[in-house]
CSV table of C-alpha atoms in Angstrom, one decimal:
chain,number,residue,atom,x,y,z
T,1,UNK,CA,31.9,12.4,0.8
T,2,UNK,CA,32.5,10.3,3.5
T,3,UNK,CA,30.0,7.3,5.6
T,4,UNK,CA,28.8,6.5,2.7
T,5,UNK,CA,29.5,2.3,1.3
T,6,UNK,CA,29.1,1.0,-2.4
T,7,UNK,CA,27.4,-2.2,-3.9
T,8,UNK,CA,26.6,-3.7,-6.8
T,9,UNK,CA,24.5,-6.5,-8.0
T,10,UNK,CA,23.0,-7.7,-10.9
T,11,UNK,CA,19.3,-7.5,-10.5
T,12,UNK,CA,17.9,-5.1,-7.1
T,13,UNK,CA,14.6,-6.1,-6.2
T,14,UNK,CA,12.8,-3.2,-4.0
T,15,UNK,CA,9.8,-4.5,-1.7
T,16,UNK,CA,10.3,-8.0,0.0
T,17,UNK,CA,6.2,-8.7,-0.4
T,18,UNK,CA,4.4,-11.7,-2.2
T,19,UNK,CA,5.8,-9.6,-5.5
T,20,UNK,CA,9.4,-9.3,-4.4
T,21,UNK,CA,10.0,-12.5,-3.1
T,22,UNK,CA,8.5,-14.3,-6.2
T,23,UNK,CA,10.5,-11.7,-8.4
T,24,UNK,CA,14.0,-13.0,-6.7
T,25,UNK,CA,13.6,-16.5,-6.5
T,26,UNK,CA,12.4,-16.8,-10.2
T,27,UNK,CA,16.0,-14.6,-10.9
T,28,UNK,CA,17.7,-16.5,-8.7
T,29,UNK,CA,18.4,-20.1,-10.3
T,30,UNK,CA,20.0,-18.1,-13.8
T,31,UNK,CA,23.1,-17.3,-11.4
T,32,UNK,CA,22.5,-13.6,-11.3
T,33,UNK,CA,23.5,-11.7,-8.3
T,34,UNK,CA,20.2,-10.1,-6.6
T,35,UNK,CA,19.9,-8.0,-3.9
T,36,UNK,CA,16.5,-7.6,-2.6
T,37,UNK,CA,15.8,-4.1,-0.4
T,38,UNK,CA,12.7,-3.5,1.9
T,39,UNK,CA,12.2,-0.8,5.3
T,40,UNK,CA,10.5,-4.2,7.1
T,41,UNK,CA,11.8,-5.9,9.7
T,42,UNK,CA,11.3,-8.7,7.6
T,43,UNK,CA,10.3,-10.4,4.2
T,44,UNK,CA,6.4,-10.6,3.8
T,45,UNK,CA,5.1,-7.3,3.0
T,46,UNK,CA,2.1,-5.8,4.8
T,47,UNK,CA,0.1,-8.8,4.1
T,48,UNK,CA,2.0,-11.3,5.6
T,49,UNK,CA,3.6,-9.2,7.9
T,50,UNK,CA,5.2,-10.3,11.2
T,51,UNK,CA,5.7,-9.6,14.9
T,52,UNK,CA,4.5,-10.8,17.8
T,53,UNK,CA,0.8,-10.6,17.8
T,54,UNK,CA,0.9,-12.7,14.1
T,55,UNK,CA,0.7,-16.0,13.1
T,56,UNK,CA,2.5,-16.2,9.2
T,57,UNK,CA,0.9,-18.5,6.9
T,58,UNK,CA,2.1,-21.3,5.5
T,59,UNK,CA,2.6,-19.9,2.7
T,60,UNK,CA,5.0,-16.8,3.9
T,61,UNK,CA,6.8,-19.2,5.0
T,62,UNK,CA,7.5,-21.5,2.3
T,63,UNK,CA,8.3,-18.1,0.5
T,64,UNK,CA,11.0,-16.9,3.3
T,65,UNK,CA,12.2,-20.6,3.1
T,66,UNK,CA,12.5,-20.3,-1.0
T,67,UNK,CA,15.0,-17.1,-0.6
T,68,UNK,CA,16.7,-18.4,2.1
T,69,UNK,CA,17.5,-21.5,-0.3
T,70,UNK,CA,19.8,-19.4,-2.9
T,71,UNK,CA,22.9,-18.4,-1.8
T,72,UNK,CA,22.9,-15.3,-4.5
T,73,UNK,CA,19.7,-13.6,-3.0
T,74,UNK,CA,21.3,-10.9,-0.5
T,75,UNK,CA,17.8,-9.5,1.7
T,76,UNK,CA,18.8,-6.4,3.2
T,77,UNK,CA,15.7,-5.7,5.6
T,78,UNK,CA,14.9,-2.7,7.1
T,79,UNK,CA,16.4,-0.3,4.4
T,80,UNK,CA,14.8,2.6,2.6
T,81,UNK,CA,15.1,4.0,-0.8
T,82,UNK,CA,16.3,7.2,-0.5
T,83,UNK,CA,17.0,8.9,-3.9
T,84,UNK,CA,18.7,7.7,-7.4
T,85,UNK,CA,21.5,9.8,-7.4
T,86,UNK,CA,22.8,8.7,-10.6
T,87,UNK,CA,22.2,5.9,-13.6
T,88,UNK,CA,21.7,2.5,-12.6
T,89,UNK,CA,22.3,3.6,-9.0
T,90,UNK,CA,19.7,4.0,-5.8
T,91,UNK,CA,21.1,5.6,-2.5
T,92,UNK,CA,19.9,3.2,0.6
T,93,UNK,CA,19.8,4.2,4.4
T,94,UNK,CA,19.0,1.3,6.8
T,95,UNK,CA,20.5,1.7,10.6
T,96,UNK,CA,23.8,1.2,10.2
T,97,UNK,CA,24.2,3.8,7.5
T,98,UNK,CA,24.1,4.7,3.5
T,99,UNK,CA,24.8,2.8,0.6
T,100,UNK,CA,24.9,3.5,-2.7
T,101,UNK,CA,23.8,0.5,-5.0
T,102,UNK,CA,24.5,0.0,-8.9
T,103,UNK,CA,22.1,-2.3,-10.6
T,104,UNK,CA,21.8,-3.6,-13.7
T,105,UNK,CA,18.5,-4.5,-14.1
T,106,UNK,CA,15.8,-3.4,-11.4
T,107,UNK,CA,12.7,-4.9,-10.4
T,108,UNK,CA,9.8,-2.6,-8.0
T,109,UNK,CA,7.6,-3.8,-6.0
T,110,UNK,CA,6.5,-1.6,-3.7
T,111,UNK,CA,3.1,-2.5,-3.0
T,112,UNK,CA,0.3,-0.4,-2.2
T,113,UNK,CA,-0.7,1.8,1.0
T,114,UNK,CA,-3.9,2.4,2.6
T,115,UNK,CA,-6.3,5.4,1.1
T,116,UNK,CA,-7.6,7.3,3.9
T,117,UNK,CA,-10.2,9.8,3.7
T,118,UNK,CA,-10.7,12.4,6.1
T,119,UNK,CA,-13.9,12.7,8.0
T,120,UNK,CA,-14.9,14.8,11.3
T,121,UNK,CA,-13.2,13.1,14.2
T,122,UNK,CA,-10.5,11.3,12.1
T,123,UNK,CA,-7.9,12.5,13.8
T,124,UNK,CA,-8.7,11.7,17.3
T,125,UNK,CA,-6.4,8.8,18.8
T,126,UNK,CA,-8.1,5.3,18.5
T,127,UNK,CA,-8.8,6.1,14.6
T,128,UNK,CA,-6.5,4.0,12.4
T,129,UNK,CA,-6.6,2.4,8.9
T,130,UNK,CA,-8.1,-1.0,8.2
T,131,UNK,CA,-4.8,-2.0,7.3
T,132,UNK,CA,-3.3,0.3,9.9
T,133,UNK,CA,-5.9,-2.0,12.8
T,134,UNK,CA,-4.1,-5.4,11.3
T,135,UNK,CA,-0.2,-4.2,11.3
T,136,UNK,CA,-0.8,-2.9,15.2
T,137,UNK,CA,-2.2,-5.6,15.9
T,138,UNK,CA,0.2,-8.4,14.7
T,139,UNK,CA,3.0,-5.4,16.6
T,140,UNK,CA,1.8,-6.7,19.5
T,141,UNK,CA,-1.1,-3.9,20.5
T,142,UNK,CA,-3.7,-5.1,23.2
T,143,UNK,CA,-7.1,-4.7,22.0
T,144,UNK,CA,-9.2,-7.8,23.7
T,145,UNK,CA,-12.4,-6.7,25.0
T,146,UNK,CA,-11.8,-3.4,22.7
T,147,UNK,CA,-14.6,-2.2,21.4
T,148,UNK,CA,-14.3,-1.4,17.5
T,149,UNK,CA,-16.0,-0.2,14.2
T,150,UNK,CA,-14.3,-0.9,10.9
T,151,UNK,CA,-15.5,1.1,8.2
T,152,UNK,CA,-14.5,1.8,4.4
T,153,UNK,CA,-14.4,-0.5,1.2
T,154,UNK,CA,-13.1,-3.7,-0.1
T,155,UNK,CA,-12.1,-7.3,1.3
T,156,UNK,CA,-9.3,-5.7,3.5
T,157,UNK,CA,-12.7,-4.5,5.9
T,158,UNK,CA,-13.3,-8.3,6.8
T,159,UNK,CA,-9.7,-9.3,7.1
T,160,UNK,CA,-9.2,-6.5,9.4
T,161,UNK,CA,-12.4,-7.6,11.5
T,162,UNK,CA,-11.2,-11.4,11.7
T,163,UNK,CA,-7.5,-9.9,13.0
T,164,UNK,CA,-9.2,-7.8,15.5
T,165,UNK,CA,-11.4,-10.6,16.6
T,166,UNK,CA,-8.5,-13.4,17.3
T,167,UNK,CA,-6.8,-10.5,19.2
T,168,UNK,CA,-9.9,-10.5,21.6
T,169,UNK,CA,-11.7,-7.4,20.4
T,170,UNK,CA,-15.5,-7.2,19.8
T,171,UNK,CA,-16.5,-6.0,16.8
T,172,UNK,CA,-19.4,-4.3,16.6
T,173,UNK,CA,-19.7,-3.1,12.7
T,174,UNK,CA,-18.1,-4.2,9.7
T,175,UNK,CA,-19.5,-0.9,7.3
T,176,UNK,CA,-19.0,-1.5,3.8
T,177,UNK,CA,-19.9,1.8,1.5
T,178,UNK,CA,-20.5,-0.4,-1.9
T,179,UNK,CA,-24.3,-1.4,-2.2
T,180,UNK,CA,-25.8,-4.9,-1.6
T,181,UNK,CA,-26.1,-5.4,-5.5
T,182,UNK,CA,-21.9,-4.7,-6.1
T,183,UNK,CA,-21.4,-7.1,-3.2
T,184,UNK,CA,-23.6,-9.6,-3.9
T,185,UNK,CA,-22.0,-9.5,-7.7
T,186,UNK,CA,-18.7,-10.0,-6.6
T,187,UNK,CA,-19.7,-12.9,-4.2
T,188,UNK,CA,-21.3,-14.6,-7.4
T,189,UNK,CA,-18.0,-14.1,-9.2
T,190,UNK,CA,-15.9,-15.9,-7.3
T,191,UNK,CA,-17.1,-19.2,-8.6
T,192,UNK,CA,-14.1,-18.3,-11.2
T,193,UNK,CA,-11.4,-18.4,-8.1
T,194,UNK,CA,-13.1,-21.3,-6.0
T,195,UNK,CA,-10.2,-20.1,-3.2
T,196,UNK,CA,-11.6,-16.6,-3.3
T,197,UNK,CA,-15.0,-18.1,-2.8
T,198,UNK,CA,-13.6,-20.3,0.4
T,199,UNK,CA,-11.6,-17.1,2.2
T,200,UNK,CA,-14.6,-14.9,1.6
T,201,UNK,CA,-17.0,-17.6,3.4
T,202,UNK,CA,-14.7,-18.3,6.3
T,203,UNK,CA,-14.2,-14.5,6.5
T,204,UNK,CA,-18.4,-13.5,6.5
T,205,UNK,CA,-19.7,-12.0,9.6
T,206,UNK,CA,-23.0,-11.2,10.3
T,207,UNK,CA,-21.6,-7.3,11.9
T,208,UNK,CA,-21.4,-6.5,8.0
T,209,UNK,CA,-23.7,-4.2,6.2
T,210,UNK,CA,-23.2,-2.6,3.0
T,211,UNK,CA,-24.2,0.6,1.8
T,212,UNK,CA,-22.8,2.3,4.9
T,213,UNK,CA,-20.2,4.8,5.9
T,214,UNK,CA,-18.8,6.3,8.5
T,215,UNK,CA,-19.9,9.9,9.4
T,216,UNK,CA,-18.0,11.4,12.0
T,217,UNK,CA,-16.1,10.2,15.0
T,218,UNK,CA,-16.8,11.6,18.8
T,219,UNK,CA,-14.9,12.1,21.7
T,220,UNK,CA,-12.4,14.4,23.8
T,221,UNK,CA,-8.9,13.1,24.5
T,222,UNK,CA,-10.0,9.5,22.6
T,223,UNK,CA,-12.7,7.8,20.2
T,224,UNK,CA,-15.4,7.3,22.4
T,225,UNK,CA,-18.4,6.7,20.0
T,226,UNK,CA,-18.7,6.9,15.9
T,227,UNK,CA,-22.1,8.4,13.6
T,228,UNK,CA,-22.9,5.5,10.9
T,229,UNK,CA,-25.0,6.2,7.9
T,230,UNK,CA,-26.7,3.1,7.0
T,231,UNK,CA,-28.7,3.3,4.2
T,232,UNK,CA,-31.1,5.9,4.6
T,233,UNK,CA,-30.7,5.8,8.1
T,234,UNK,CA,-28.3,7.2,10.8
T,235,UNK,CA,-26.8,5.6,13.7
T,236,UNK,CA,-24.8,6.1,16.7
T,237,UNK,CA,-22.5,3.9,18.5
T,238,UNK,CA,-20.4,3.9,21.7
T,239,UNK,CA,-17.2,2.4,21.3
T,240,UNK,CA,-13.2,2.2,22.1
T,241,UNK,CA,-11.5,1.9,18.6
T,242,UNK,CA,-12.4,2.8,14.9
T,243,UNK,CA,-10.1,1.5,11.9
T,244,UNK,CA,-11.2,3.0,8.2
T,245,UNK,CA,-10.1,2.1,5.1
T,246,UNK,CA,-11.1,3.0,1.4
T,247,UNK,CA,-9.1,0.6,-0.8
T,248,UNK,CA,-5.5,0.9,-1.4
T,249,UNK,CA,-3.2,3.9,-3.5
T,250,UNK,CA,0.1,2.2,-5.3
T,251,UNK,CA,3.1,3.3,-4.3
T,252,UNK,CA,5.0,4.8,-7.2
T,253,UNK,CA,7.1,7.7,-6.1
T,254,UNK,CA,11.0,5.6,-6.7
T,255,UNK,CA,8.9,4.5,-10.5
T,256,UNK,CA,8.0,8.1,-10.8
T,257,UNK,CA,11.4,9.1,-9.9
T,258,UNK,CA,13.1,7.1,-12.3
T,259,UNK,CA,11.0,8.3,-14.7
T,260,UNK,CA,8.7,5.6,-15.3
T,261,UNK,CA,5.4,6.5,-16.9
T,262,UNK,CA,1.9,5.8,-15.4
T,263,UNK,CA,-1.9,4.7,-16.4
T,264,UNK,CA,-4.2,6.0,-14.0
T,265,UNK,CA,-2.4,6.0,-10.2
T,266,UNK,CA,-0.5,2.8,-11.6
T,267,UNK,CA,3.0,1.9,-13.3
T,268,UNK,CA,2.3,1.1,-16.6
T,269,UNK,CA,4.0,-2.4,-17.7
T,270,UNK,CA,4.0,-4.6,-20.9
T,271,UNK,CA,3.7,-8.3,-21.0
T,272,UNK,CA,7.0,-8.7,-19.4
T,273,UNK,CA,6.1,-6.6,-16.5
T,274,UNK,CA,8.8,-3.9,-18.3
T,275,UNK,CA,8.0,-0.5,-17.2
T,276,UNK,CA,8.8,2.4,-19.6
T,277,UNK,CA,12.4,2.6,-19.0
T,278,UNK,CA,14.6,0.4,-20.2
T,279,UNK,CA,16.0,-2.6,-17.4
T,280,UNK,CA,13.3,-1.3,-14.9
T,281,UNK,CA,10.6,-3.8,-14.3
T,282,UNK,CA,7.7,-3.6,-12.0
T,283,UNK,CA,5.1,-6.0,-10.4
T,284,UNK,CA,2.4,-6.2,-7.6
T,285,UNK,CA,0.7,-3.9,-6.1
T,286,UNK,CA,2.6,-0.7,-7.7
T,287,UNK,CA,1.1,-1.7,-11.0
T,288,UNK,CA,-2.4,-1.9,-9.4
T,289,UNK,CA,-3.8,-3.7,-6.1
T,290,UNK,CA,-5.1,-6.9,-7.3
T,291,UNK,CA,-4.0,-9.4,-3.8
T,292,UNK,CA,-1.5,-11.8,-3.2
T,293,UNK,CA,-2.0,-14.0,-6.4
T,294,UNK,CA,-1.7,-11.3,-8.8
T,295,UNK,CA,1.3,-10.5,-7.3
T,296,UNK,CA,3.5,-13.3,-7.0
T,297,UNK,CA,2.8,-14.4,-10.6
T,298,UNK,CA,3.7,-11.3,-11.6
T,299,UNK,CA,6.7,-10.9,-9.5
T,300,UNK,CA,7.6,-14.2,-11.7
T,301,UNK,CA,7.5,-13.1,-14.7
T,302,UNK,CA,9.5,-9.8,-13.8
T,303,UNK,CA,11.6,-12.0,-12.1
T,304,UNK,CA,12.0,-14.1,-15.3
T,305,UNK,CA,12.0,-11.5,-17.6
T,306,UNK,CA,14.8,-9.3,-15.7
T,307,UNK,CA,17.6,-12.0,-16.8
T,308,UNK,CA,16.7,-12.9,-19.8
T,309,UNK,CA,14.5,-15.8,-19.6
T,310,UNK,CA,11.6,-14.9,-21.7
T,311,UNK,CA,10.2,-18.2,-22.6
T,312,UNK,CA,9.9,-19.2,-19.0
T,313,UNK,CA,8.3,-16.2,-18.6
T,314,UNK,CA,5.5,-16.0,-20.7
T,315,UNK,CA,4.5,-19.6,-19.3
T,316,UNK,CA,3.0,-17.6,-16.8
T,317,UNK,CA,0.6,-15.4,-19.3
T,318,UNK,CA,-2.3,-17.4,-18.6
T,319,UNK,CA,-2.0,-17.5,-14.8
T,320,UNK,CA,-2.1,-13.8,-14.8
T,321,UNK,CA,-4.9,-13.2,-17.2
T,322,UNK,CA,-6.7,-14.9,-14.3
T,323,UNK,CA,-6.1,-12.7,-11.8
T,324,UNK,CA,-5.9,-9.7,-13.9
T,325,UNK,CA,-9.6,-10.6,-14.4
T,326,UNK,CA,-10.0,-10.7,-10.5
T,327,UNK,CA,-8.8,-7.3,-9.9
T,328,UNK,CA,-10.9,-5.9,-12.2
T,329,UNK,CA,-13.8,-7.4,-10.4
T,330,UNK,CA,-12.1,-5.7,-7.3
T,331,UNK,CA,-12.1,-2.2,-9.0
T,332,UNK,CA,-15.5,-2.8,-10.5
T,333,UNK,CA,-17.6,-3.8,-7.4
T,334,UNK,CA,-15.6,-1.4,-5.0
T,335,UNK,CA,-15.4,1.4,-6.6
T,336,UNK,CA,-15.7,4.4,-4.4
T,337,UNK,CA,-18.9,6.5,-4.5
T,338,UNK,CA,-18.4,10.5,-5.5
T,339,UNK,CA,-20.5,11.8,-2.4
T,340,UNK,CA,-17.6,10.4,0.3
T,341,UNK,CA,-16.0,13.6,-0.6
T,342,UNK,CA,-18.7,15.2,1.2
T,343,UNK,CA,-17.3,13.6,4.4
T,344,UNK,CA,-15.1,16.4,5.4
T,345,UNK,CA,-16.6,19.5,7.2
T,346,UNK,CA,-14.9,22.5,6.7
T,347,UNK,CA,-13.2,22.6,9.5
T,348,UNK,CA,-11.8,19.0,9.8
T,349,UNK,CA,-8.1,18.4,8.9
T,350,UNK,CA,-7.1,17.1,5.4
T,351,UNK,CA,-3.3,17.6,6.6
T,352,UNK,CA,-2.6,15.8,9.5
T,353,UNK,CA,0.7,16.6,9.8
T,354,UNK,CA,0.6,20.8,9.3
T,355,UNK,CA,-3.2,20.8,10.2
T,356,UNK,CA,-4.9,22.2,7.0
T,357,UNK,CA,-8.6,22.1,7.4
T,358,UNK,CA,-10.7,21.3,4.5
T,359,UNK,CA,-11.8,24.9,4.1
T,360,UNK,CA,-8.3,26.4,3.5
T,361,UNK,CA,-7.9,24.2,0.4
T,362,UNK,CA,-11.3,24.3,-1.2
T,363,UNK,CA,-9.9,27.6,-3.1
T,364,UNK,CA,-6.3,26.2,-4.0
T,365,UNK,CA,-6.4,25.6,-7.9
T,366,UNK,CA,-3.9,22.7,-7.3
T,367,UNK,CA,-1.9,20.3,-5.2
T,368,UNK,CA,1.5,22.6,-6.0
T,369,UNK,CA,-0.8,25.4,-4.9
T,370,UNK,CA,-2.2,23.5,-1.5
T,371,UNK,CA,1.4,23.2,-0.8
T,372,UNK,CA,3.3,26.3,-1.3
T,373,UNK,CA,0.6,28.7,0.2
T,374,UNK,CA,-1.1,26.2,2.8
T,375,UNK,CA,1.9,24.1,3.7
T,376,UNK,CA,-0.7,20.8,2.3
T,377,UNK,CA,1.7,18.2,2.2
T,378,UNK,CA,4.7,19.4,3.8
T,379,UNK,CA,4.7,17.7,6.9
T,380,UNK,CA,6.2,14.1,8.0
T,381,UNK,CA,4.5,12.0,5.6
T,382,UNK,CA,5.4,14.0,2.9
T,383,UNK,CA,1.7,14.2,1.2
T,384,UNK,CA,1.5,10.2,1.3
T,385,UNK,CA,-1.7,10.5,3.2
T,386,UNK,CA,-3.0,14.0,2.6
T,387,UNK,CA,-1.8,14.0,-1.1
T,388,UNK,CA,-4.1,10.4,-2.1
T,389,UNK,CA,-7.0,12.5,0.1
T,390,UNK,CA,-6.6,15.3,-1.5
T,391,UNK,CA,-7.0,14.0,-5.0
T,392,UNK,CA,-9.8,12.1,-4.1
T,393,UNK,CA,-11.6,15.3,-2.6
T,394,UNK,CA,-10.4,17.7,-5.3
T,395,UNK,CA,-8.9,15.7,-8.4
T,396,UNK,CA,-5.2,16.9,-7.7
T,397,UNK,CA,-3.1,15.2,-9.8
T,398,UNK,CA,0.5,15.3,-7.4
T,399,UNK,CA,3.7,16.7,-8.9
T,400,UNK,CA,6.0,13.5,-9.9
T,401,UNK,CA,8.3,13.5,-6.6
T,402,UNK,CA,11.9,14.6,-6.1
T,403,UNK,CA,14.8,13.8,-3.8
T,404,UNK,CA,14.5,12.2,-1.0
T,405,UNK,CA,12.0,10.6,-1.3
T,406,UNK,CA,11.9,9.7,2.7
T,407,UNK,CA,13.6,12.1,5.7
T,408,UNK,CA,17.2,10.9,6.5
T,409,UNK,CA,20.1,11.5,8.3
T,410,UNK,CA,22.6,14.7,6.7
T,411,UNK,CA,25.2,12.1,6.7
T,412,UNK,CA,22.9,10.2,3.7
T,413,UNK,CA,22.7,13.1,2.0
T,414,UNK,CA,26.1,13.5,1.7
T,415,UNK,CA,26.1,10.1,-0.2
T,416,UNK,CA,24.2,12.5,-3.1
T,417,UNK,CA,27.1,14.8,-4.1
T,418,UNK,CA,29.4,12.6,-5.8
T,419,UNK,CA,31.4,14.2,-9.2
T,420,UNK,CA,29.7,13.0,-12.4
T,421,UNK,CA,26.0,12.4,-10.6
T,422,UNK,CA,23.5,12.7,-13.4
T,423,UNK,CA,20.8,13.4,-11.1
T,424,UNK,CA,21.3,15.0,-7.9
């Protein structure tokens, strides 16, 4: 083996968002060296992600400021986790090259991606995520005097449309698939989180309608209008741009990986945000999407917990219960209707990347079976967008995933075959 540098550190924190950054600074004043890893550019996460089309908060800020303040934090940006090649160890590729890094205790949080479920049209160019709309955006896309639809389920719909408007765009229709009565009950709950309650009024627009959906988008070489179903009603609009989004998957392939056991899509973690295997700790969005809040108390207590500071952690019990209560009402009120798996024709593409229509997996008995005889899966994004569709659509549960976890260079492979790796 050759190319291939070695680190250590004393707690590894991987994801740099609200949950990461909380996670290091809380481990940071015990002395402990800790590394924190993320494939950004830069700490923040999607949320408060950066670039030239974004204005960070205040609060990203102060929270870049707070690792920047302890000379033991180490944030290497712009890495990516590739595999765990053996105990206590996770092999890193960023531009420059690999690394192989030996922890003692590790914390994840690796946040959450967009679900994305196929409908006719999806594919054309102009169709993005909700989430995807915001992270173009702040990259610096163009979109003023754009014409756009945003369509899906959950808050993220109306943060999306108040990104798109600053940039310029026109927003035409903010489609929300829950009914008035979830809505409307979520609005009255967040009397408990009086901050909620402010963000969602500054955030209301009148282009929002609930119980609607996108049915199909039209067009030849780009989106050039989008079918609606709006209650018992259809409707057709001309426009430049449509961004869909249906809540948000964790991300748990390195916590798979490393063995770590789930509940539901989730990690599973105790009251000290431990996860099933002994020194691995996880908080945010991996243990279940919940927002910003949840997330950086939780990224404290890991953060705590991770070198031995228990007391201080559980000082934060109450703070959590509090937003664990909000993301329940997220879940709740949300919660995805069974017929939007009757969105895909047969001939629409579930797998982008190796384009396998709807029809060609309706008979699989599985997701191993989608993917050995209809290539489901295969392709660049490795079933991160197809595989969340497809258990959605079918009830796939996905195989736990193997080695690497992202495509890299040979050279970081080589980094793998060491003598005396326990897993390869």
């Amino acid at each position: 083996m050759s190319g291939v540098a070695f680190d250590t550190c004393d707690v590894l924190v991987v994801g740099a968002g609200p949950a990461g950054m909380a996670a290091a600074v809380a481990a940071a004043p015990s002395g402990a060296s800790v590394v924190v890893i993320d494939d950004n550019p830069a700490p923040g996460g999607q949320i408060w992600r950066d670039g030239p089309g974004a204005s960070l908060p205040p609060v990203a800020r102060q929270w870049r400021e707070a690792l920047a303040r302890h000379a033991n934090i180490r944030v290497r940006s712009g890495t990516r986790v590739v595999a765990a090649p053996a105990s206590h160890e996770l092999l890193l590729e960023d531009a420059d090259g690999a690394m192989r890094m030996r922890w003692t205790k590790l914390i994840l949080c690796t946040g959450a991606r967009e679900l994305l479920l196929p409908f006719p049209g999806w594919t054309l160019p102009g169709v993005t995520g909700a989430g995807g709309l915001q992270a173009l955006i702040k990259a610096g896309l163009p979109v003023e005097g754009e014409r756009i639809v945003i369509a899906g389920s959950g808050p993220l719909l109306l943060a999306a449309a108040a990104t798109a408007i600053a940039a310029g765009a026109q927003v035409l229709r903010i489609a929300e698939q829950a009914s008035f009565a979830s809505v409307a009950a979520f609005g009255a709950s967040l009397v408990r989180w009086p901050g909620k309650a402010l963000q969602a009024l500054t955030l209301a627009d009148a282009r929002y309608r609930t119980a609607s959906r996108v049915l199909s988008a039209q067009g030849t070489a780009q989106v050039e209008s989008v079918r609606l179903r709006q209650g018992d009603r259809e409707v057709e609009m001309a426009c430049d741009r449509i961004a869909c989004g249906f809540g948000l998957t964790p991300n748990t392939q390195l916590g798979q990986l490393l063995g770590c056991a789930l509940a539901g899509q989730a990690i599973t973690v105790d009251a000290l945000q431990a996860t099933s295997v002994a020194g691995i700790y996880a908080a945010g969005e991996c243990t279940g999407f919940g927002g910003s809040e949840r997330a950086l108390v939780q990224g404290t207590i890991a953060g705590h917990a991770a070198v031995g500071e228990v007391a201080k952690a559980r000082t934060h019990d109450r703070e959590r219960a509090r937003w664990n209560a909000f993301a329940a009402q997220l879940h709740r009120r949300f919660a995805l209707a069974d017929d939007l798996s009757a969105l895909p024709r047969p001939d629409t593409l579930v797998c982008r990347c190796e384009d396998v229509p709807f029809s060609a997996l309706s008979a699989c008995t599985g997701w191993t079976d989608a993917k050995l005889h209809r290539r489901c899966g295969m392709g660049a994004c490795q079933g991160r967008v197809c595989g969340d569709a497809a258990q959605f659509l079918f009830g796939w549960t996905p195989p736990a995933p193997r080695p690497p976890l992202v495509p890299v260079r040979i050279e970081t492979l080589a980094g793998l075959a060491t003598p005396g790796d326990a897993r390869q």
